[in-house]
């Protein structure tokens, strides 16, 4: 699986080599939360499929539930970390 964010090269097959701490997250089922994630990605006319994933590089540490064994996102967490990634679309 690969991260759907433009310019992000996170891929599950490279996980152990590049960064063993990268995790991949499904898009929320909740319609409003899902829309926030899509808007954050800045991809026009794009809808995630059931296979679409976003990697942990795009979430702030406070988006995660502390103390859990797995990296689990809090309800309402929205990806915000896209600095340094090359975008296909420039926002003006």
Short mmCIF file of C-alpha atoms in Angstrom, two decimals:
data_model
loop_
_atom_site.label_atom_id
_atom_site.label_comp_id
_atom_site.label_asym_id
_atom_site.label_seq_id
_atom_site.Cartn_x
_atom_site.Cartn_y
_atom_site.Cartn_z
CA UNK A 1 0.00 0.00 0.00
CA UNK A 2 1.11 3.56 -0.66
CA UNK A 3 0.26 6.92 0.85
CA UNK A 4 -2.15 8.91 -1.36
CA UNK A 5 -0.66 12.34 -0.50
CA UNK A 6 1.09 14.02 -3.44
CA UNK A 7 4.85 13.84 -3.17
CA UNK A 8 4.83 11.35 -0.31
CA UNK A 9 6.90 8.27 -1.02
CA UNK A 10 5.71 6.18 1.93
CA UNK A 11 4.98 2.66 0.82
CA UNK A 12 4.40 -0.44 2.93
CA UNK A 13 7.09 -2.41 1.08
CA UNK A 14 9.67 0.25 2.04
CA UNK A 15 8.39 0.58 5.60
CA UNK A 16 11.09 -1.44 7.31
CA UNK A 17 13.89 0.09 5.25
CA UNK A 18 13.07 3.81 5.28
CA UNK A 19 11.11 4.32 8.46
CA UNK A 20 9.87 1.42 10.56
CA UNK A 21 7.55 3.73 12.52
CA UNK A 22 5.37 4.78 9.57
CA UNK A 23 1.79 3.54 9.80
CA UNK A 24 -1.03 3.74 7.28
CA UNK A 25 -4.55 4.92 8.06
CA UNK A 26 -7.87 4.32 6.32
CA UNK A 27 -10.07 7.28 5.50
CA UNK A 28 -12.82 7.89 8.05
CA UNK A 29 -16.25 6.39 7.51
CA UNK A 30 -17.88 9.53 8.94
CA UNK A 31 -18.83 11.71 5.95
CA UNK A 32 -17.82 15.05 7.53
CA UNK A 33 -14.49 13.75 8.81
CA UNK A 34 -13.76 12.16 5.42
CA UNK A 35 -14.44 15.49 3.68
CA UNK A 36 -11.92 17.22 5.97
CA UNK A 37 -9.24 14.68 5.07
CA UNK A 38 -9.96 15.05 1.35
CA UNK A 39 -9.82 18.84 1.62
CA UNK A 40 -6.50 18.64 3.48
CA UNK A 41 -5.03 16.57 0.62
CA UNK A 42 -5.81 19.28 -1.95
CA UNK A 43 -6.64 16.83 -4.71
CA UNK A 44 -9.34 18.08 -7.08
CA UNK A 45 -12.08 15.68 -8.14
CA UNK A 46 -10.61 12.84 -6.11
CA UNK A 47 -12.45 10.42 -3.86
CA UNK A 48 -10.74 7.78 -1.75
CA UNK A 49 -11.49 4.13 -2.36
CA UNK A 50 -11.66 1.45 0.30
CA UNK A 51 -7.97 0.84 -0.42
CA UNK A 52 -6.79 4.47 -0.06
CA UNK A 53 -4.44 5.12 2.85
CA UNK A 54 -2.72 8.15 4.33
CA UNK A 55 0.51 7.63 6.24
CA UNK A 56 1.40 8.78 9.73
CA UNK A 57 3.85 11.40 8.38
CA UNK A 58 0.84 13.68 7.80
CA UNK A 59 -0.53 13.67 11.35
CA UNK A 60 0.71 15.67 14.34
CA UNK A 61 1.68 13.66 17.45
CA UNK A 62 -1.37 14.96 19.32
CA UNK A 63 -3.61 13.25 16.74
CA UNK A 64 -2.71 9.88 18.29
CA UNK A 65 -4.03 8.19 21.40
CA UNK A 66 -1.11 8.09 23.82
CA UNK A 67 -0.19 4.84 25.52
CA UNK A 68 -1.71 2.46 22.99
CA UNK A 69 0.48 -0.29 21.53
CA UNK A 70 -0.57 0.59 17.99
CA UNK A 71 -0.57 4.09 16.52
CA UNK A 72 -4.28 4.80 16.81
CA UNK A 73 -5.75 8.08 15.60
CA UNK A 74 -8.07 10.02 17.87
CA UNK A 75 -11.63 10.56 16.68
CA UNK A 76 -11.69 13.81 14.72
CA UNK A 77 -7.97 13.75 13.85
CA UNK A 78 -7.24 15.58 10.58
CA UNK A 79 -3.98 15.39 8.59
CA UNK A 80 -2.11 18.71 8.67
CA UNK A 81 1.54 17.91 7.98
CA UNK A 82 2.27 18.36 4.30
CA UNK A 83 5.23 20.77 4.43
CA UNK A 84 8.19 19.57 2.41
CA UNK A 85 6.11 17.35 0.16
CA UNK A 86 5.90 18.30 -3.51
CA UNK A 87 2.33 18.95 -4.56
CA UNK A 88 0.97 18.31 -8.02
CA UNK A 89 -1.48 21.16 -7.49
CA UNK A 90 -0.40 24.52 -6.15
CA UNK A 91 -2.97 26.37 -4.09
CA UNK A 92 -3.32 30.05 -4.99
#
